[in-house]
Short mmCIF file of C-alpha atoms in Angstrom, two decimals:
data_model
loop_
_atom_site.label_atom_id
_atom_site.label_comp_id
_atom_site.label_asym_id
_atom_site.label_seq_id
_atom_site.Cartn_x
_atom_site.Cartn_y
_atom_site.Cartn_z
CA MET A 1 43.93 11.41 -34.88
CA HIS A 2 40.81 11.17 -37.08
CA ARG A 3 41.31 10.36 -40.76
CA GLY A 4 39.44 13.45 -41.89
CA LEU A 5 41.67 15.70 -39.79
CA GLN A 6 44.77 13.97 -41.11
CA ALA A 7 43.55 14.40 -44.69
CA GLU A 8 42.72 18.06 -44.03
CA ILE A 9 46.20 18.73 -42.65
CA ARG A 10 47.82 17.02 -45.64
CA ARG A 11 45.64 19.09 -47.97
CA ILE A 12 46.57 22.35 -46.23
CA VAL A 13 50.29 21.42 -46.33
CA LEU A 14 50.16 20.54 -50.04
CA ILE A 15 48.22 23.71 -50.95
CA THR A 16 50.68 25.83 -48.93
CA LEU A 17 53.69 24.24 -50.67
CA LEU A 18 52.03 24.71 -54.06
CA LEU A 19 51.26 28.36 -53.33
CA LEU A 20 54.83 28.94 -52.12
CA PHE A 21 56.18 27.42 -55.34
CA ILE A 22 53.84 29.50 -57.54
CA GLY A 23 54.61 32.65 -55.56
CA PHE A 24 58.33 32.01 -55.81
CA MET A 25 58.03 31.55 -59.57
CA LEU A 26 55.97 34.75 -59.90
CA GLY A 27 57.98 36.68 -57.34
CA GLU A 28 54.80 37.41 -55.29
CA ILE A 29 54.88 34.89 -52.43
CA LEU A 30 52.72 36.89 -49.94
CA PHE A 31 50.10 37.82 -52.53
CA THR A 32 49.92 34.23 -53.76
CA LEU A 33 49.48 32.92 -50.23
CA LEU A 34 46.69 35.45 -49.46
CA ALA A 35 44.88 34.72 -52.69
CA GLY A 36 45.15 30.94 -52.32
CA GLY A 37 44.12 31.13 -48.65
CA SER A 38 41.07 33.23 -49.54
CA ILE A 39 40.00 30.74 -52.19
CA TYR A 40 40.43 27.91 -49.67
CA MET A 41 38.32 29.80 -47.13
CA LEU A 42 35.55 30.36 -49.68
CA TRP A 43 35.60 26.67 -50.52
CA THR A 44 35.38 25.84 -46.80
CA PHE A 45 32.49 28.28 -46.26
CA SER A 46 30.62 26.67 -49.16
CA HIS A 47 30.79 23.35 -47.29
CA ILE A 48 29.55 25.07 -44.12
CA ALA A 49 26.65 26.69 -45.99
CA ARG A 50 25.61 23.36 -47.53
CA LEU A 51 25.78 21.73 -44.09
CA TYR A 52 23.61 24.49 -42.58
CA ASP A 53 21.08 24.09 -45.39
CA TRP A 54 20.91 20.35 -44.68
CA LEU A 55 20.41 21.00 -40.96
CA ASP A 56 17.77 23.69 -41.64
CA GLN A 57 15.82 21.18 -43.70
CA GLY A 58 15.57 18.90 -40.66
CA ALA A 59 18.62 16.77 -41.55
CA ASN A 60 16.42 14.73 -43.86
CA GLY A 61 18.01 12.46 -46.41
CA LEU A 62 21.72 12.05 -47.03
CA PRO A 63 24.13 14.79 -45.87
CA PRO A 64 26.02 16.90 -48.47
CA ASP A 65 29.19 15.39 -49.92
CA ALA A 66 32.34 16.61 -48.23
CA SER A 67 35.85 15.48 -47.48
CA GLY A 68 38.39 16.02 -44.77
CA VAL A 69 37.18 17.53 -41.51
CA TRP A 70 33.81 18.47 -42.98
CA GLY A 71 33.32 14.96 -44.28
CA ASP A 72 33.90 13.62 -40.78
CA MET A 73 31.48 16.15 -39.31
CA THR A 74 28.71 15.42 -41.81
CA ASP A 75 29.17 11.66 -41.35
CA TYR A 76 29.04 12.08 -37.56
CA LEU A 77 25.90 14.22 -37.78
CA TYR A 78 24.32 11.71 -40.13
CA ARG A 79 25.03 8.84 -37.74
CA MET A 80 23.57 10.90 -34.90
CA GLN A 81 20.50 11.53 -37.02
CA GLN A 82 20.12 7.81 -37.66
CA ARG A 83 20.48 7.01 -33.97
CA ASN A 84 17.92 9.67 -33.07
CA ASP A 85 15.51 8.32 -35.66
CA ARG A 86 15.91 4.80 -34.30
CA ALA A 87 15.46 6.08 -30.72
CA LYS A 88 12.32 8.01 -31.75
CA GLN A 89 10.95 4.94 -33.47
CA SER A 90 11.71 2.82 -30.41
CA ARG A 91 10.01 5.36 -28.13
CA ARG A 92 7.00 5.48 -30.42
CA GLN A 93 6.76 1.69 -30.42
CA LEU A 94 7.16 1.57 -26.63
CA SER A 95 4.57 4.31 -26.18
CA GLU A 96 2.18 2.47 -28.47
CA ARG A 97 2.76 -0.77 -26.59
CA VAL A 98 2.16 0.90 -23.21
CA ARG A 99 -0.99 2.51 -24.62
CA ASN A 100 -2.24 -0.85 -25.85
CA ILE A 101 -1.47 -2.50 -22.49
CA THR A 102 -3.17 0.21 -20.43
CA SER A 103 -6.13 0.17 -22.79
CA ALA A 104 -6.57 -3.55 -22.15
CA LEU A 105 -6.47 -3.17 -18.36
CA PRO A 106 -9.81 -3.24 -16.50
CA ASP A 107 -8.46 -0.81 -13.90
CA GLY A 108 -8.55 2.94 -14.44
CA ILE A 109 -5.14 4.63 -14.69
CA MET A 110 -4.58 8.40 -14.68
CA THR A 111 -1.50 10.61 -14.56
CA LEU A 112 -1.55 13.89 -12.64
CA THR A 113 0.90 16.76 -12.38
CA PRO A 114 2.28 17.71 -8.94
CA ASP A 115 -0.58 20.24 -8.78
CA ARG A 116 -3.11 17.40 -9.26
CA VAL A 117 -3.96 18.42 -12.83
CA LEU A 118 -5.24 15.60 -15.01
CA GLU A 119 -2.89 14.87 -17.93
CA TRP A 120 -3.81 11.43 -19.31
CA TRP A 121 -6.09 8.47 -18.64
CA ASN A 122 -6.86 5.08 -20.13
CA PRO A 123 -10.28 3.93 -21.44
CA ALA A 124 -11.10 2.10 -18.19
CA ALA A 125 -10.75 5.35 -16.21
CA GLU A 126 -13.06 7.03 -18.70
CA ALA A 127 -15.70 4.33 -18.15
CA LEU A 128 -15.34 4.15 -14.35
CA LEU A 129 -15.18 7.88 -13.67
CA GLY A 130 -17.03 9.36 -16.65
CA LEU A 131 -14.05 11.38 -17.89
CA GLU A 132 -14.36 13.42 -21.09
CA LYS A 133 -11.84 14.95 -23.50
CA GLY A 134 -12.45 18.39 -22.05
CA ASP A 135 -11.29 17.18 -18.62
CA ARG A 136 -7.65 17.12 -19.75
CA GLY A 137 -5.82 19.98 -18.04
CA GLN A 138 -8.46 20.23 -15.28
CA SER A 139 -7.74 19.72 -11.59
CA ILE A 140 -8.80 16.23 -10.53
CA ILE A 141 -10.63 17.63 -7.47
CA ASN A 142 -12.89 19.62 -9.83
CA ILE A 143 -13.89 16.34 -11.47
CA LEU A 144 -14.09 14.04 -8.42
CA ARG A 145 -15.51 16.21 -5.67
CA ASP A 146 -16.15 13.65 -2.95
CA PRO A 147 -14.61 15.19 0.22
CA ARG A 148 -13.00 11.85 1.08
CA PHE A 149 -11.29 11.72 -2.31
CA VAL A 150 -10.18 15.36 -2.00
CA ALA A 151 -8.62 14.62 1.39
CA PHE A 152 -6.97 11.50 -0.07
CA ILE A 153 -5.41 13.10 -3.17
CA GLN A 154 -4.37 16.38 -1.50
CA HIS A 155 -2.54 14.66 1.36
CA ASN A 156 1.13 15.65 1.45
CA GLU A 157 2.22 12.03 1.82
CA LEU A 158 -0.08 9.89 -0.29
CA PRO A 159 -2.12 7.76 2.17
CA PRO A 160 -3.00 4.06 1.82
CA PRO A 161 -5.68 3.07 -0.73
CA THR A 162 -9.19 4.25 0.02
CA GLU A 163 -12.59 2.88 -1.02
CA LEU A 164 -15.19 5.23 -2.48
CA PRO A 165 -18.40 4.88 -4.51
CA SER A 166 -18.10 5.40 -8.25
CA PRO A 167 -19.24 8.88 -9.39
CA GLU A 168 -20.88 7.21 -12.41
CA ASP A 169 -22.70 4.49 -10.44
CA PRO A 170 -22.90 4.82 -6.62
CA SER A 171 -23.74 1.11 -6.35
CA ARG A 172 -20.21 0.28 -7.52
CA THR A 173 -17.22 0.53 -5.18
CA LEU A 174 -13.84 1.77 -6.39
CA LEU A 175 -10.49 1.36 -4.67
CA PHE A 176 -8.31 4.43 -5.26
CA SER A 177 -4.54 4.19 -4.86
CA ALA A 178 -1.80 6.61 -5.84
CA ALA A 179 1.98 6.71 -6.19
CA GLU A 180 4.52 9.36 -7.11
CA PHE A 181 6.88 9.17 -10.07
CA GLY A 182 9.27 11.56 -11.76
CA ASP A 183 9.39 15.07 -10.32
CA GLY A 184 6.36 14.84 -8.09
CA ASN A 185 3.96 13.56 -10.75
CA ILE A 186 1.27 11.15 -9.59
CA ILE A 187 -0.17 7.99 -11.07
CA LEU A 188 -3.72 7.43 -9.81
CA MET A 189 -5.40 4.03 -10.10
CA ALA A 190 -9.08 3.20 -9.70
CA GLN A 191 -10.02 -0.47 -9.32
CA ASP A 192 -13.58 -1.76 -9.39
CA ILE A 193 -13.91 -3.96 -6.28
CA THR A 194 -17.70 -4.17 -6.27
CA ARG A 195 -17.69 -7.96 -6.71
CA LEU A 196 -15.17 -8.41 -3.88
CA ARG A 197 -17.21 -6.23 -1.56
CA ASN A 198 -20.40 -8.11 -2.49
CA LEU A 199 -18.68 -11.41 -1.74
CA GLU A 200 -17.39 -10.01 1.55
CA GLN A 201 -20.90 -8.85 2.43
CA MET A 202 -22.29 -12.29 1.57
CA ARG A 203 -19.67 -13.89 3.81
CA GLN A 204 -20.51 -11.54 6.68
CA ASP A 205 -24.23 -12.14 6.25
CA PHE A 206 -23.68 -15.90 6.18
CA VAL A 207 -21.55 -15.83 9.34
CA ALA A 208 -24.06 -13.59 11.11
CA ASN A 209 -27.03 -15.76 10.10
CA ILE A 210 -25.41 -19.08 10.96
CA SER A 211 -24.27 -17.66 14.30
CA HIS A 212 -27.79 -16.58 15.19
CA GLU A 213 -29.24 -19.89 13.97
CA LEU A 214 -26.81 -21.83 16.19
CA ARG A 215 -27.96 -20.06 19.32
CA THR A 216 -31.44 -21.61 19.48
CA PRO A 217 -30.41 -25.29 19.28
CA LEU A 218 -27.47 -24.63 21.59
CA THR A 219 -29.79 -23.05 24.15
CA VAL A 220 -32.04 -26.14 23.98
CA LEU A 221 -29.05 -28.48 24.34
CA SER A 222 -27.67 -26.49 27.26
CA GLY A 223 -31.06 -26.59 29.00
CA TYR A 224 -31.47 -30.37 28.65
CA LEU A 225 -27.86 -30.99 29.69
CA GLU A 226 -28.32 -28.87 32.77
CA THR A 227 -31.48 -30.81 33.63
CA LEU A 228 -29.72 -34.14 33.16
CA GLN A 229 -26.73 -33.04 35.26
CA ASP A 230 -29.05 -31.90 38.05
CA ASN A 231 -30.47 -35.43 38.11
CA SER A 232 -27.20 -37.25 37.46
CA ASP A 233 -27.72 -39.39 40.61
CA GLN A 234 -30.60 -41.14 38.84
CA LEU A 235 -28.52 -41.88 35.71
CA PRO A 236 -26.04 -44.70 35.08
CA GLY A 237 -22.45 -43.84 36.13
CA THR A 238 -21.11 -44.15 32.60
CA TRP A 239 -23.32 -41.24 31.55
CA LYS A 240 -21.63 -38.70 33.84
CA LYS A 241 -18.44 -38.48 31.77
CA ALA A 242 -20.44 -38.22 28.55
CA LEU A 243 -22.62 -35.46 30.01
CA ASN A 244 -19.58 -33.51 31.21
CA GLN A 245 -17.95 -33.70 27.78
CA MET A 246 -21.20 -32.71 26.07
CA ASP A 247 -21.52 -29.77 28.44
CA GLN A 248 -17.94 -28.62 27.72
CA GLN A 249 -18.40 -28.82 23.96
CA THR A 250 -21.77 -27.07 24.16
CA GLU A 251 -20.17 -24.23 26.13
CA ARG A 252 -17.42 -24.03 23.52
CA LEU A 253 -19.97 -23.84 20.72
CA ASN A 254 -21.86 -21.16 22.63
CA ALA A 255 -18.63 -19.15 23.00
CA LEU A 256 -17.90 -19.63 19.30
CA ALA A 257 -21.39 -18.48 18.30
CA ASN A 258 -21.15 -15.43 20.58
CA ASP A 259 -17.74 -14.48 19.18
CA LEU A 260 -18.97 -14.93 15.60
CA VAL A 261 -21.96 -12.70 16.30
CA MET A 262 -19.77 -10.02 17.86
CA LEU A 263 -17.22 -10.17 15.04
CA SER A 264 -19.93 -9.92 12.39
CA GLN A 265 -21.44 -6.94 14.21
CA LEU A 266 -18.06 -5.21 14.36
CA GLU A 267 -17.43 -5.84 10.67
CA SER A 268 -20.85 -4.76 9.46
CA ASN A 269 -21.21 -1.71 11.69
CA ARG A 270 -19.89 1.20 9.61
CA LYS A 271 -20.88 3.80 12.19
CA PRO A 272 -18.15 4.96 14.58
CA PRO A 273 -18.59 3.92 18.21
CA PRO A 274 -20.25 6.35 20.65
CA ARG A 275 -17.79 9.05 21.70
CA THR A 276 -18.31 8.57 25.44
CA THR A 277 -15.43 9.01 27.85
CA VAL A 278 -13.90 5.74 29.08
CA ASP A 279 -11.77 5.84 32.21
CA ILE A 280 -8.82 3.49 31.64
CA ALA A 281 -8.23 2.79 35.34
CA THR A 282 -11.82 1.60 35.84
CA LEU A 283 -11.64 -0.48 32.67
CA LEU A 284 -8.39 -2.23 33.63
CA GLN A 285 -9.54 -2.86 37.20
CA GLN A 286 -12.61 -4.69 35.91
CA VAL A 287 -10.48 -6.68 33.44
CA VAL A 288 -8.05 -7.72 36.18
CA GLN A 289 -10.88 -8.66 38.54
CA ASP A 290 -12.59 -10.83 35.92
CA ALA A 291 -9.30 -12.35 34.75
CA ARG A 292 -8.49 -13.49 38.30
CA MET A 293 -11.82 -15.30 38.42
CA VAL A 294 -10.85 -17.21 35.26
CA CYS A 295 -7.51 -18.35 36.68
CA THR A 296 -7.43 -22.04 37.53
CA GLU A 297 -3.71 -22.07 38.33
CA ASN A 298 -1.47 -19.74 40.30
CA HIS A 299 -1.04 -17.02 37.68
CA HIS A 300 0.08 -13.62 38.94
CA ILE A 301 -1.97 -10.74 37.49
CA SER A 302 -0.94 -7.16 38.17
CA MET A 303 -1.93 -3.70 36.98
CA GLU A 304 0.15 -0.52 36.74
CA LEU A 305 -0.97 2.97 35.75
CA VAL A 306 1.98 5.17 34.84
CA GLU A 307 -0.37 8.16 34.94
CA GLU A 308 -3.27 8.53 37.33
CA LYS A 309 -5.94 9.92 35.01
CA LEU A 310 -6.04 8.47 31.50
CA GLU A 311 -9.13 8.52 29.28
CA VAL A 312 -10.13 7.59 25.75
CA ARG A 313 -13.37 8.09 23.84
CA GLY A 314 -15.38 5.15 22.58
CA GLU A 315 -17.61 2.23 23.54
CA TYR A 316 -16.78 0.84 27.00
CA LYS A 317 -18.22 -2.60 26.24
CA GLU A 318 -16.17 -3.04 23.07
CA LEU A 319 -12.93 -1.84 24.68
CA TYR A 320 -13.52 -4.12 27.65
CA SER A 321 -14.02 -7.05 25.29
CA ALA A 322 -10.74 -6.33 23.49
CA ILE A 323 -8.58 -5.87 26.61
CA SER A 324 -10.27 -8.78 28.39
CA ASN A 325 -9.59 -11.05 25.40
CA LEU A 326 -5.89 -10.23 25.55
CA ALA A 327 -5.66 -10.75 29.32
CA ILE A 328 -7.54 -14.07 29.26
CA ASN A 329 -5.42 -15.28 26.32
CA ALA A 330 -2.29 -14.59 28.36
CA ILE A 331 -3.71 -16.75 31.14
CA LYS A 332 -5.14 -19.62 29.09
CA HIS A 333 -2.22 -20.10 26.72
CA ASN A 334 0.56 -20.11 29.31
CA PRO A 335 1.49 -22.46 32.17
CA GLY A 336 0.76 -21.82 35.82
CA GLY A 337 2.99 -19.39 37.71
CA VAL A 338 3.24 -16.97 34.79
CA ASP A 339 3.19 -13.24 35.52
CA VAL A 340 0.61 -11.27 33.52
CA SER A 341 0.83 -7.49 33.75
CA LEU A 342 -1.51 -4.79 32.48
CA THR A 343 0.25 -1.44 32.06
CA CYS A 344 -1.09 1.84 30.79
CA ARG A 345 0.92 4.87 29.72
CA SER A 346 0.52 7.73 27.30
CA THR A 347 2.41 9.72 24.70
CA GLU A 348 1.57 13.10 23.24
CA ASN A 349 -1.15 11.67 20.99
CA GLU A 350 -1.84 8.13 22.22
CA VAL A 351 -2.89 6.05 25.18
CA ILE A 352 -1.00 2.73 25.16
CA ILE A 353 -2.31 -0.31 27.05
CA GLU A 354 0.15 -3.21 27.27
CA ILE A 355 -0.77 -6.78 28.26
CA CYS A 356 2.50 -8.66 28.81
CA ASP A 357 3.43 -12.11 30.11
CA ASP A 358 6.62 -14.11 30.65
CA GLY A 359 5.21 -17.36 29.29
CA TYR A 360 5.83 -19.47 26.20
CA GLY A 361 6.21 -16.63 23.73
CA ILE A 362 5.34 -16.80 20.03
CA ASP A 363 7.57 -17.62 17.08
CA PRO A 364 8.00 -14.38 15.03
CA LYS A 365 6.83 -16.14 11.85
CA HIS A 366 3.31 -16.45 13.33
CA ILE A 367 2.90 -12.84 14.47
CA PRO A 368 1.71 -11.34 11.12
CA ARG A 369 -1.16 -13.87 11.01
CA LEU A 370 -2.26 -13.84 14.65
CA THR A 371 -5.26 -11.59 14.04
CA GLU A 372 -6.65 -13.85 11.29
CA ARG A 373 -9.85 -15.72 12.11
CA PHE A 374 -9.27 -19.22 13.52
CA TYR A 375 -5.49 -18.99 13.11
CA ARG A 376 -3.71 -21.12 15.71
CA VAL A 377 0.01 -21.08 16.43
CA ASP A 378 0.55 -24.56 17.80
CA ASN A 379 -0.83 -27.14 20.21
CA SER A 380 -0.68 -24.67 23.09
CA ARG A 381 -3.65 -22.97 21.43
CA ALA A 382 -5.62 -26.15 20.81
CA SER A 383 -9.30 -26.52 21.50
CA SER A 384 -8.57 -27.89 24.96
CA THR A 385 -7.82 -24.34 26.10
CA GLY A 386 -11.37 -23.34 25.26
CA GLY A 387 -10.39 -20.67 22.73
CA THR A 388 -12.47 -19.98 19.62
CA GLY A 389 -9.65 -18.61 17.48
CA LEU A 390 -11.54 -15.33 17.06
CA GLY A 391 -10.29 -13.35 20.06
CA LEU A 392 -7.49 -11.46 18.35
CA ALA A 393 -9.65 -10.81 15.28
CA ILE A 394 -12.18 -9.17 17.61
CA VAL A 395 -9.41 -7.16 19.27
CA LYS A 396 -8.16 -5.90 15.90
CA HIS A 397 -11.64 -4.82 14.74
CA VAL A 398 -12.46 -3.09 18.04
CA LEU A 399 -9.23 -1.09 17.89
CA MET A 400 -9.81 -0.23 14.23
CA ARG A 401 -13.29 1.09 15.09
CA HIS A 402 -11.70 3.28 17.75
CA GLY A 403 -8.96 4.56 15.44
CA GLY A 404 -6.33 2.43 17.16
CA THR A 405 -3.87 -0.30 16.27
CA LEU A 406 -2.55 -3.52 17.78
CA GLN A 407 1.19 -4.10 18.04
CA ILE A 408 2.57 -7.51 19.01
CA ARG A 409 6.05 -8.19 20.39
CA SER A 410 7.19 -11.65 21.42
CA ILE A 411 10.32 -13.68 22.04
CA LEU A 412 9.97 -17.44 21.90
CA GLY A 413 10.44 -18.87 25.39
CA LYS A 414 10.47 -15.45 27.08
CA GLY A 415 6.95 -14.13 26.75
CA SER A 416 4.73 -11.83 24.71
CA CYS A 417 3.47 -8.27 24.84
CA PHE A 418 0.29 -7.04 23.14
CA CYS A 419 0.15 -3.23 22.85
CA CYS A 420 -3.12 -1.42 22.15
CA HIS A 421 -2.56 2.07 20.74
CA LEU A 422 -5.61 4.32 21.13
CA PRO A 423 -5.83 8.01 20.17
CA LYS A 424 -6.12 10.54 22.95
CA PRO A 425 -9.33 12.58 23.10
CA THR A 426 -9.00 15.85 21.22
CA VAL A 427 -9.22 18.90 23.41
CA VAL A 428 -11.70 21.49 22.13
CA ALA A 429 -10.40 25.01 22.68
#
């Protein structure tokens, strides 16, 4: 039991005994008890009134003096007030610290309500997006009206980050990303990636230029090598091996230059591919026919169409290049006798082309990096196979241009399966 309550009970007991004694002496016990109880109640109400006055004044300063139960209550309220003050001070300090941190960030940060109303932003967002004080409480889509941004921010499930030009300076590129917090509120971030995009463009231009510049000397080398090989009977015998090796390496450099040119074209071409109809059966038949010509060992290549008539929309040449790359990879990077199958099926929204083999397989740790340029898994993908290390990068970019994705499944020692997911053509009503 609390000390104040104990003291209050003792006080009430003592007052009652005293009133009983006085009443007994005066011969008016009931009247004495009523009068003493009334005085005690008035004294208690005075404590309550003082406590209310203290609370009405915002509980500032020390609480009124009291004893017993009311002393405990005022002490408890005072301690609560002190804790609240410390909590408020801590929140103010934390808020100030967060404000200082966000003010120092170069990236724009904004908070939005679930209805996409702008609540707060840091100085970087003000500089990147041209926000003003009057924009607080406005819908973000009334401030940033780019249709791509509107589609991004109004999506039910916030999509991956998207790149858009800055509304303040179209020559600058911003990366917008968003995440939910609290009860549906949104934190929106805008990062200036202009320098990264410029560096990426410089890299693409360099690759494209060096690829084109390689073609001329390689064409000259190939021509002279072909001339020398045609007249190899007139050359010393030791030259034949050297000429053959030079010819192989020249062909490899030609393949590398061609792949670099194609990859740079895919990366730099922002326009979507032509929306012509591509018949999957015709495409796969040509891939299988050309793949069989590449075979130097007894590989088994088969094709299966789960459905007779399957079509996608896009560029036939690019799709052929992607599927052909996967089929030839399955042949070149596996031993003789391996079965390579090309299968096509469809779902409600997709056409799925699978190129599977029962060869070496790929360790799962390599799969996330397979589509990187020049990434090689092991010695089975060495230069002796004739690969450039760009095939899967080309496949990824072709599928991306066609709105598709590449999925890779593999079990080490049991084979691999490369699945190309392409969207079905939309039917116009």
